[in-house]
Amino acid sequence: MRRLSLSSRLALLFAACTAVVSLFAGVLFSRASEAHFVELDQQLLDGKLIGLRRALHDLQSSESEVRLADELNRQADLSLRISGSDGKRWYDSAASLPNKLPHKPGLSTINDNDTDYRVLNAPLFVDKPDSPQLTLLLDITHHQHFLQRMQHLIWLTVGLSALATALLGAWAARSGLRPLRRMSAVARGVSAQSLNARLPEDDMPPELAEMAHHFNAMLGRLDDSFQRLSAFSADIAHELRTPLSNLLTHTQVTLTRPRPIEDYREALHSNLEELQWMAQLVNDMLYLAKADHGLLMPKREPLELADEVDVLLEFFAPLAEDAEVTLSREGSACMEGDRSMLRRALSNLLDNAMRFTPSGGQVRVRITDAPDHLSLSIENTGEAISEALLPRLFDRFYRADPARREGISEHAGLGLAITRSIVRAHGGDITCHSNPQWTSFTIRFVKCVK
């Protein structure tokens, strides 16, 4: 069974609400009208009862019958029955009165031969227990016809208002849901080749503006992800093309003619270097793939960051001495983490700082232990990195320098991407800031509150 559209559901809901409200209001009005008529009839019968008691005060009076007829003639739809205390009928003002009438005192309503009566029973003499009983009958058929017509009108109004509300509700819902149809049209046109479509947020109603904003943000993220994926695939092909070409060319040249065993050995050593570089590149890519899927599970062991940094600075000391670069460390802090993973991340940052620090420059490591976080900054002197390049430093295969140094695994453009993956696996984040004096990579870890 086909599901109702949202517009149809809203239209039916509007119609149902209108019908319920109209019916409730109509029932209240009908009950109020009926109560009003009962009150008017009560007042009328009470007034007539006083007059009839006066007319019948002296039953032996010769004027009693005249006064009684005069009282009854004043109200054409009023009838009277007089009964004895034993229930025996004494007098009927009209021959067509019902045979059976209620005997309980007070006001009641009966129907006889399609005629509705309001009946009032009262004693003729209030202070006498064996007083004759007066039964006043007021023909209220016209009142009942009015109430029936009003009920029919109420039902007609309920039906017409529900129908009108359903039609107007469908139009209003369709008009109100027009932004959703526009979103659907945009979503229908989205593909891997077309991710630049955006919704006009300014034209959206407040209820949909936030959804449109997040929808546009989602399209932006998808566009960025597809662009990065396309660039990543191109970069992989670019990185592997050169070593594969070198392997093929070198092997083909070696096999063009017979050579001494030393030439073959030298060719194999050269091919081995290329294969080692390709293996390292594949391993780095697999490492990043594990990080993307949340498969990096660092061990948690107590670490003294100052000692870990000192070990790495001692390793880079010979290179720094050759490049005439000064290495230093400031501060200390303790944390829980994976020693080998953190050393790899810090080693990538120190290697990156060493390569871009000019002769006579400085590379310093600063460790800050704050109450709610700890940070580790690796800073180096040298040329500033452009603001436009900072957001892409941690992209895979991205190099800030335009010259692509192919064939060297540590310069393939994966070091900073691997570093960020390791830092995020430890629950931290890494940022880069650069000015003409210093370029700083800062790792920040939030301390867990116990």
Short mmCIF file of C-alpha atoms in Angstrom, two decimals:
data_model
loop_
_atom_site.label_atom_id
_atom_site.label_comp_id
_atom_site.label_asym_id
_atom_site.label_seq_id
_atom_site.Cartn_x
_atom_site.Cartn_y
_atom_site.Cartn_z
CA MET A 1 0.00 0.00 0.00
CA ARG A 2 1.44 3.33 -1.05
CA ARG A 3 2.34 5.61 1.81
CA LEU A 4 0.74 9.04 2.04
CA SER A 5 2.92 11.99 1.17
CA LEU A 6 3.86 14.51 3.82
CA SER A 7 1.58 17.11 2.22
CA SER A 8 -1.37 14.71 2.33
CA ARG A 9 -0.67 13.85 5.93
CA LEU A 10 -0.55 17.50 6.93
CA ALA A 11 -3.75 18.24 5.01
CA LEU A 12 -5.58 15.35 6.69
CA LEU A 13 -4.21 16.40 10.06
CA PHE A 14 -5.43 19.98 9.53
CA ALA A 15 -8.84 18.68 8.45
CA ALA A 16 -9.11 16.35 11.45
CA CYS A 17 -8.13 19.12 13.87
CA THR A 18 -10.62 21.52 12.31
CA ALA A 19 -13.38 18.90 12.38
CA VAL A 20 -12.73 18.10 16.05
CA VAL A 21 -12.65 21.77 17.06
CA SER A 22 -15.79 22.56 15.01
CA LEU A 23 -17.64 19.54 16.39
CA PHE A 24 -16.66 20.39 19.95
CA ALA A 25 -17.75 23.99 19.50
CA GLY A 26 -21.01 22.88 17.86
CA VAL A 27 -21.83 20.43 20.65
CA LEU A 28 -21.15 23.11 23.26
CA PHE A 29 -23.37 25.57 21.39
CA SER A 30 -26.14 22.98 21.02
CA ARG A 31 -26.03 22.08 24.71
CA ALA A 32 -26.00 25.75 25.67
CA SER A 33 -28.99 26.45 23.41
CA GLU A 34 -30.89 23.50 24.81
CA ALA A 35 -30.15 24.60 28.39
CA HIS A 36 -31.23 28.12 27.50
CA PHE A 37 -34.57 26.87 26.17
CA VAL A 38 -35.09 24.75 29.29
CA GLU A 39 -34.43 27.80 31.44
CA LEU A 40 -36.89 29.91 29.45
CA ASP A 41 -39.54 27.18 29.64
CA GLN A 42 -38.97 26.85 33.38
CA GLN A 43 -39.47 30.59 33.86
CA LEU A 44 -42.57 30.56 31.66
CA LEU A 45 -44.17 27.59 33.45
CA ASP A 46 -43.32 29.01 36.88
CA GLY A 47 -45.06 32.27 35.93
CA LYS A 48 -48.09 30.45 34.57
CA LEU A 49 -48.23 28.28 37.67
CA ILE A 50 -48.63 31.34 39.87
CA GLY A 51 -51.45 32.68 37.70
CA LEU A 52 -53.25 29.33 37.60
CA ARG A 53 -53.02 28.94 41.37
CA ARG A 54 -54.61 32.35 41.76
CA ALA A 55 -57.34 31.42 39.27
CA LEU A 56 -57.99 28.11 41.03
CA HIS A 57 -57.62 29.37 44.58
CA ASP A 58 -61.37 29.11 45.19
CA LEU A 59 -62.69 26.19 43.19
CA GLN A 60 -66.26 26.99 44.22
CA SER A 61 -66.07 30.52 42.86
CA SER A 62 -68.19 31.19 39.79
CA GLU A 63 -65.36 33.21 38.33
CA SER A 64 -62.83 30.42 38.74
CA GLU A 65 -63.56 28.77 35.41
CA VAL A 66 -63.51 32.12 33.59
CA ARG A 67 -60.20 33.10 35.11
CA LEU A 68 -58.76 29.65 34.34
CA ALA A 69 -59.78 29.88 30.68
CA ASP A 70 -58.37 33.38 30.51
CA GLU A 71 -54.97 32.23 31.84
CA LEU A 72 -54.82 29.33 29.38
CA ASN A 73 -55.89 31.46 26.42
CA ARG A 74 -52.96 33.78 26.99
CA GLN A 75 -50.54 30.95 26.00
CA ALA A 76 -51.80 29.00 23.00
CA ASP A 77 -49.28 26.18 23.36
CA LEU A 78 -49.97 25.73 27.08
CA SER A 79 -52.26 22.97 28.42
CA LEU A 80 -53.39 22.01 31.91
CA ARG A 81 -54.39 18.83 33.64
CA ILE A 82 -55.83 18.80 37.17
CA SER A 83 -55.73 15.58 39.11
CA GLY A 84 -56.80 14.63 42.58
CA SER A 85 -54.41 13.59 45.30
CA ASP A 86 -55.27 9.98 44.45
CA GLY A 87 -54.21 10.48 40.79
CA LYS A 88 -57.75 10.59 39.40
CA ARG A 89 -58.06 12.96 36.47
CA TRP A 90 -60.35 15.91 37.18
CA TYR A 91 -59.83 18.28 34.29
CA ASP A 92 -58.04 18.49 30.87
CA SER A 93 -57.87 21.80 29.06
CA ALA A 94 -57.42 19.96 25.74
CA ALA A 95 -58.74 16.64 24.50
CA SER A 96 -55.45 15.61 22.84
CA LEU A 97 -53.33 15.51 25.99
CA PRO A 98 -51.23 12.36 26.60
CA ASN A 99 -52.86 9.75 28.80
CA LYS A 100 -49.69 8.96 30.75
CA LEU A 101 -47.80 11.86 32.25
CA PRO A 102 -44.89 11.84 34.73
CA HIS A 103 -45.98 12.19 38.37
CA LYS A 104 -42.67 13.32 39.85
CA PRO A 105 -42.63 16.96 40.90
CA GLY A 106 -40.58 19.44 38.94
CA LEU A 107 -39.78 19.89 35.25
CA SER A 108 -39.49 17.04 32.75
CA THR A 109 -39.67 16.48 28.97
CA ILE A 110 -41.79 13.89 27.15
CA ASN A 111 -42.75 13.00 23.58
CA ASP A 112 -46.20 11.85 22.52
CA ASN A 113 -47.35 11.35 18.92
CA ASP A 114 -44.39 13.30 17.51
CA THR A 115 -45.15 16.18 19.82
CA ASP A 116 -42.66 17.27 22.46
CA TYR A 117 -43.88 18.65 25.78
CA ARG A 118 -42.23 20.33 28.69
CA VAL A 119 -44.13 19.08 31.76
CA LEU A 120 -44.27 20.77 35.17
CA ASN A 121 -45.93 18.98 38.12
CA ALA A 122 -46.83 21.04 41.21
CA PRO A 123 -49.51 20.92 43.97
CA LEU A 124 -52.34 23.42 43.85
CA PHE A 125 -51.99 24.17 47.54
CA VAL A 126 -48.42 24.04 48.69
CA ASP A 127 -49.29 23.74 52.40
CA LYS A 128 -51.77 20.85 52.05
CA PRO A 129 -50.57 17.23 51.78
CA ASP A 130 -53.76 16.08 50.01
CA SER A 131 -53.78 19.01 47.61
CA PRO A 132 -54.89 18.44 44.01
CA GLN A 133 -52.04 18.23 41.48
CA LEU A 134 -51.52 20.64 38.61
CA THR A 135 -49.74 19.38 35.48
CA LEU A 136 -48.73 22.09 33.02
CA LEU A 137 -47.79 20.97 29.50
CA LEU A 138 -45.94 23.33 27.16
CA ASP A 139 -45.69 22.34 23.51
CA ILE A 140 -41.98 22.75 22.63
CA THR A 141 -42.04 21.03 19.26
CA HIS A 142 -40.85 24.20 17.50
CA HIS A 143 -37.92 24.40 19.94
CA GLN A 144 -36.92 20.84 19.16
CA HIS A 145 -37.19 21.47 15.42
CA PHE A 146 -34.90 24.45 15.83
CA LEU A 147 -32.35 22.36 17.75
CA GLN A 148 -32.48 19.61 15.13
CA ARG A 149 -31.91 22.11 12.33
CA MET A 150 -29.04 23.56 14.29
CA GLN A 151 -27.50 20.10 14.76
CA HIS A 152 -27.81 19.44 11.03
CA LEU A 153 -26.16 22.80 10.39
CA ILE A 154 -23.37 21.89 12.80
CA TRP A 155 -22.68 18.62 10.99
CA LEU A 156 -22.76 20.40 7.64
CA THR A 157 -20.40 23.07 8.96
CA VAL A 158 -18.05 20.42 10.33
CA GLY A 159 -17.96 18.60 7.01
CA LEU A 160 -17.52 21.73 4.89
CA SER A 161 -14.89 23.20 7.22
CA ALA A 162 -12.98 19.91 7.23
CA LEU A 163 -13.09 19.75 3.42
CA ALA A 164 -12.08 23.39 3.05
CA THR A 165 -9.29 22.98 5.59
CA ALA A 166 -8.05 19.85 3.82
CA LEU A 167 -7.86 21.69 0.50
CA LEU A 168 -6.28 24.79 2.01
CA GLY A 169 -3.99 22.64 4.15
CA ALA A 170 -2.82 20.71 1.09
CA TRP A 171 -2.06 23.98 -0.69
CA ALA A 172 -0.32 25.44 2.39
CA ALA A 173 1.67 22.25 3.00
CA ARG A 174 2.73 22.05 -0.63
CA SER A 175 3.82 25.68 -0.56
CA GLY A 176 5.55 25.29 2.78
CA LEU A 177 7.41 22.14 1.67
CA ARG A 178 8.73 23.75 -1.49
CA PRO A 179 12.22 24.18 0.08
CA LEU A 180 12.31 20.43 0.75
CA ARG A 181 11.58 19.73 -2.90
CA ARG A 182 14.41 22.06 -3.82
CA MET A 183 16.70 20.13 -1.48
CA SER A 184 15.53 16.91 -3.13
CA ALA A 185 16.27 18.34 -6.58
CA VAL A 186 19.77 19.35 -5.48
CA ALA A 187 20.37 15.93 -3.90
CA ARG A 188 19.12 14.24 -7.11
CA GLY A 189 21.71 16.11 -9.13
CA VAL A 190 24.64 15.27 -6.84
CA SER A 191 27.20 12.83 -8.21
CA ALA A 192 30.91 12.21 -7.95
CA GLN A 193 31.41 14.54 -10.93
CA SER A 194 29.04 17.24 -9.65
CA LEU A 195 29.45 18.15 -5.99
CA ASN A 196 29.47 21.94 -6.36
CA ALA A 197 25.69 22.43 -6.07
CA ARG A 198 24.57 24.33 -2.96
CA LEU A 199 21.26 25.32 -1.41
CA PRO A 200 20.52 29.06 -0.99
CA GLU A 201 20.50 29.29 2.81
CA ASP A 202 19.22 32.88 2.85
CA ASP A 203 15.99 31.87 1.08
CA MET A 204 15.22 29.03 3.48
CA PRO A 205 12.71 29.38 6.35
CA PRO A 206 14.28 29.35 9.83
CA GLU A 207 13.20 25.74 10.43
CA LEU A 208 15.12 24.55 7.36
CA ALA A 209 18.00 27.04 7.35
CA GLU A 210 20.07 24.93 9.74
CA MET A 211 19.34 21.77 7.73
CA ALA A 212 20.35 23.57 4.53
CA HIS A 213 23.55 24.77 6.20
CA HIS A 214 24.48 21.23 7.28
CA PHE A 215 23.46 19.88 3.88
CA ASN A 216 25.78 22.35 2.16
CA ALA A 217 28.52 21.51 4.65
CA MET A 218 28.05 17.81 3.86
CA LEU A 219 28.35 18.52 0.14
CA GLY A 220 31.47 20.54 0.83
CA ARG A 221 33.01 17.69 2.80
CA LEU A 222 32.11 15.21 0.09
CA ASP A 223 33.56 17.47 -2.57
CA ASP A 224 36.75 17.89 -0.57
CA SER A 225 36.97 14.14 0.07
CA PHE A 226 36.52 13.31 -3.63
CA GLN A 227 39.08 15.90 -4.60
CA ARG A 228 41.54 14.49 -2.08
CA LEU A 229 40.82 10.95 -3.22
CA SER A 230 41.40 11.89 -6.84
CA ALA A 231 44.59 13.71 -5.93
CA PHE A 232 45.65 10.78 -3.74
CA SER A 233 45.21 8.31 -6.60
CA ALA A 234 47.15 10.58 -8.95
CA ASP A 235 49.91 11.00 -6.36
CA ILE A 236 50.21 7.25 -5.84
CA ALA A 237 50.56 6.73 -9.58
CA HIS A 238 53.09 9.55 -9.76
CA GLU A 239 55.14 8.22 -6.86
CA LEU A 240 55.24 4.64 -8.15
CA ARG A 241 55.79 5.52 -11.79
CA THR A 242 59.36 6.74 -11.37
CA PRO A 243 60.76 3.77 -9.40
CA LEU A 244 58.96 1.30 -11.66
CA SER A 245 60.38 3.06 -14.73
CA ASN A 246 63.84 2.97 -13.14
CA LEU A 247 63.50 -0.74 -12.40
CA LEU A 248 62.33 -1.55 -15.92
CA THR A 249 64.94 0.61 -17.63
CA HIS A 250 67.80 -0.62 -15.47
CA THR A 251 66.80 -4.27 -15.90
CA GLN A 252 66.36 -3.93 -19.68
CA VAL A 253 69.74 -2.26 -20.06
CA THR A 254 71.40 -4.91 -17.95
CA LEU A 255 69.90 -7.68 -20.07
CA THR A 256 70.84 -6.18 -23.46
CA ARG A 257 74.13 -8.12 -23.49
CA PRO A 258 76.13 -10.52 -21.36
CA ARG A 259 77.94 -8.77 -18.48
CA PRO A 260 80.36 -9.67 -15.73
CA ILE A 261 78.93 -10.97 -12.46
CA GLU A 262 79.87 -7.69 -10.72
CA ASP A 263 77.60 -5.70 -13.08
CA TYR A 264 74.67 -7.99 -12.30
CA ARG A 265 75.36 -7.67 -8.59
CA GLU A 266 75.45 -3.88 -8.90
CA ALA A 267 72.17 -3.92 -10.88
CA LEU A 268 70.51 -6.05 -8.22
CA HIS A 269 71.67 -3.70 -5.46
CA SER A 270 70.28 -0.73 -7.37
CA ASN A 271 66.95 -2.51 -7.91
CA LEU A 272 66.87 -3.45 -4.24
CA GLU A 273 67.03 0.22 -3.23
CA GLU A 274 64.12 1.03 -5.47
CA LEU A 275 62.12 -1.94 -4.14
CA GLN A 276 62.87 -0.96 -0.55
CA TRP A 277 61.58 2.55 -1.23
CA MET A 278 58.41 1.15 -2.81
CA ALA A 279 57.92 -1.25 0.13
CA GLN A 280 58.28 1.62 2.60
CA LEU A 281 55.78 3.68 0.61
CA VAL A 282 53.24 0.82 0.60
CA ASN A 283 53.75 0.25 4.33
CA ASP A 284 53.13 3.92 5.03
CA MET A 285 49.97 3.86 2.95
CA LEU A 286 48.73 0.77 4.79
CA TYR A 287 49.50 2.49 8.09
CA LEU A 288 47.39 5.50 7.08
CA ALA A 289 44.58 3.19 5.89
CA LYS A 290 44.52 1.56 9.34
CA ALA A 291 44.37 4.99 10.93
CA ASP A 292 41.44 5.99 8.70
CA HIS A 293 39.48 2.95 9.88
CA GLY A 294 40.34 3.46 13.56
CA LEU A 295 42.54 0.36 13.70
CA LEU A 296 45.51 2.07 15.35
CA MET A 297 45.38 0.88 18.94
CA PRO A 298 48.25 2.50 20.85
CA LYS A 299 49.53 0.83 23.99
CA ARG A 300 49.23 2.81 27.21
CA GLU A 301 52.42 2.98 29.19
CA PRO A 302 53.88 5.77 31.37
CA LEU A 303 56.23 7.97 29.35
CA GLU A 304 58.52 10.81 30.34
CA LEU A 305 58.38 13.08 27.31
CA ALA A 306 61.66 14.79 28.18
CA ASP A 307 63.52 11.46 28.09
CA GLU A 308 61.88 10.45 24.79
CA VAL A 309 62.75 13.79 23.19
CA ASP A 310 66.36 13.60 24.48
CA VAL A 311 66.80 10.17 22.86
CA LEU A 312 65.65 11.56 19.50
CA LEU A 313 67.78 14.71 19.80
CA GLU A 314 70.82 12.52 20.48
CA PHE A 315 70.01 10.55 17.31
CA PHE A 316 69.77 13.75 15.22
CA ALA A 317 72.80 15.37 16.85
CA PRO A 318 75.34 14.24 14.18
CA LEU A 319 73.10 15.55 11.36
CA ALA A 320 72.57 18.82 13.24
CA GLU A 321 76.32 19.19 13.74
CA ASP A 322 76.98 18.71 10.04
CA ALA A 323 74.24 21.22 9.15
CA GLU A 324 75.41 23.64 11.89
CA VAL A 325 71.96 23.57 13.51
CA THR A 326 71.48 23.95 17.27
CA LEU A 327 69.17 21.46 19.03
CA SER A 328 67.56 22.20 22.42
CA ARG A 329 64.71 21.12 24.71
CA GLU A 330 62.70 22.99 27.34
CA GLY A 331 60.28 21.60 29.94
CA SER A 332 59.08 18.12 30.84
CA ALA A 333 55.83 16.22 31.33
CA CYS A 334 54.51 12.70 31.85
CA MET A 335 51.80 10.97 29.85
CA GLU A 336 50.51 7.52 28.92
CA GLY A 337 51.04 6.43 25.34
CA ASP A 338 52.71 4.10 22.87
CA ARG A 339 56.47 4.72 22.93
CA SER A 340 57.25 3.48 19.42
CA MET A 341 54.34 5.35 17.81
CA LEU A 342 55.12 8.64 19.57
CA ARG A 343 58.83 8.34 18.72
CA ARG A 344 57.90 7.86 15.07
CA ALA A 345 55.69 10.96 15.13
CA LEU A 346 58.32 13.11 16.87
CA SER A 347 61.02 11.76 14.59
CA ASN A 348 59.01 12.83 11.52
CA LEU A 349 58.60 16.34 12.95
CA LEU A 350 62.30 16.66 13.87
CA ASP A 351 63.39 15.39 10.44
CA ASN A 352 61.02 17.91 8.82
CA ALA A 353 62.41 20.74 10.99
CA MET A 354 66.03 19.77 10.23
CA ARG A 355 65.45 19.79 6.47
CA PHE A 356 63.96 23.31 6.46
CA THR A 357 66.31 24.94 8.99
CA PRO A 358 69.12 26.93 7.33
CA SER A 359 72.73 26.66 8.44
CA GLY A 360 73.27 28.40 11.77
CA GLY A 361 69.58 28.06 12.70
CA GLN A 362 67.89 26.49 15.68
CA VAL A 363 65.52 23.61 16.35
CA ARG A 364 64.00 23.55 19.81
CA VAL A 365 61.47 21.36 21.53
CA ARG A 366 59.24 22.91 24.20
CA ILE A 367 57.14 20.78 26.55
CA THR A 368 54.37 22.48 28.56
CA ASP A 369 52.48 20.74 31.38
CA ALA A 370 49.24 22.68 32.04
CA PRO A 371 46.51 21.68 34.53
CA ASP A 372 44.07 20.56 31.82
CA HIS A 373 46.41 19.65 28.96
CA LEU A 374 50.00 19.10 27.95
CA SER A 375 51.59 20.29 24.74
CA LEU A 376 54.79 19.60 22.84
CA SER A 377 56.04 22.10 20.24
CA ILE A 378 58.84 21.51 17.74
CA GLU A 379 60.02 24.86 16.41
CA ASN A 380 62.63 25.79 13.85
CA THR A 381 63.97 28.96 12.31
CA GLY A 382 63.76 29.53 8.59
CA GLU A 383 61.44 30.82 5.93
CA ALA A 384 57.78 31.18 6.86
CA ILE A 385 55.21 28.87 5.35
CA SER A 386 52.50 30.65 3.39
CA GLU A 387 49.09 30.91 5.05
CA ALA A 388 47.53 29.32 1.97
CA LEU A 389 49.69 26.20 2.40
CA LEU A 390 49.14 25.63 6.13
CA PRO A 391 45.74 23.83 5.79
CA ARG A 392 47.26 21.28 3.37
CA LEU A 393 50.47 20.44 5.21
CA PHE A 394 49.02 17.26 6.66
CA ASP A 395 47.57 16.02 3.35
CA ARG A 396 49.09 12.85 1.93
CA PHE A 397 51.78 13.26 -0.72
CA TYR A 398 51.69 17.03 -0.23
CA ARG A 399 54.95 18.95 -0.19
CA ALA A 400 55.25 22.59 0.73
CA ASP A 401 58.22 22.98 -1.62
CA PRO A 402 57.29 22.78 -5.31
CA ALA A 403 60.24 20.59 -6.25
CA ARG A 404 59.13 16.97 -5.96
CA ARG A 405 62.07 14.93 -4.70
CA GLU A 406 61.17 11.54 -6.10
CA GLY A 407 62.79 8.28 -5.11
CA ILE A 408 63.34 9.18 -1.41
CA SER A 409 60.82 7.53 0.91
CA GLU A 410 61.18 9.94 3.80
CA HIS A 411 60.31 12.80 1.46
CA ALA A 412 57.29 11.20 -0.19
CA GLY A 413 54.92 13.57 1.60
CA LEU A 414 53.46 11.03 4.04
CA GLY A 415 55.40 11.92 7.18
CA LEU A 416 53.11 14.65 8.48
CA ALA A 417 49.99 12.65 7.59
CA ILE A 418 51.32 9.70 9.60
CA THR A 419 52.22 12.02 12.48
CA ARG A 420 48.70 13.44 12.63
CA SER A 421 47.20 9.92 12.58
CA ILE A 422 49.40 8.87 15.52
CA VAL A 423 48.55 11.99 17.50
CA ARG A 424 44.80 11.54 16.91
CA ALA A 425 45.05 7.87 17.91
CA HIS A 426 46.31 9.15 21.29
CA GLY A 427 43.34 11.54 21.58
CA GLY A 428 45.31 14.67 20.69
CA ASP A 429 45.60 17.11 17.83
CA ILE A 430 48.40 18.82 15.95
CA THR A 431 48.55 22.30 14.42
CA CYS A 432 51.10 24.38 12.59
CA HIS A 433 51.87 28.10 12.96
CA SER A 434 54.47 29.96 10.97
CA ASN A 435 55.96 33.48 10.92
CA PRO A 436 59.20 34.91 9.53
CA GLN A 437 61.03 34.02 12.76
CA TRP A 438 59.76 30.57 13.72
CA THR A 439 57.73 27.70 12.31
CA SER A 440 56.06 25.65 15.03
CA PHE A 441 54.29 22.27 15.02
CA THR A 442 52.32 21.93 18.27
CA ILE A 443 50.91 18.66 19.60
CA ARG A 444 48.22 19.04 22.28
CA PHE A 445 46.88 16.27 24.50
CA VAL A 446 43.86 16.81 26.77
CA LYS A 447 44.31 15.34 30.22
CA CYS A 448 41.63 12.94 31.41
CA VAL A 449 39.84 14.05 34.57
CA LYS A 450 39.74 11.19 37.08
#
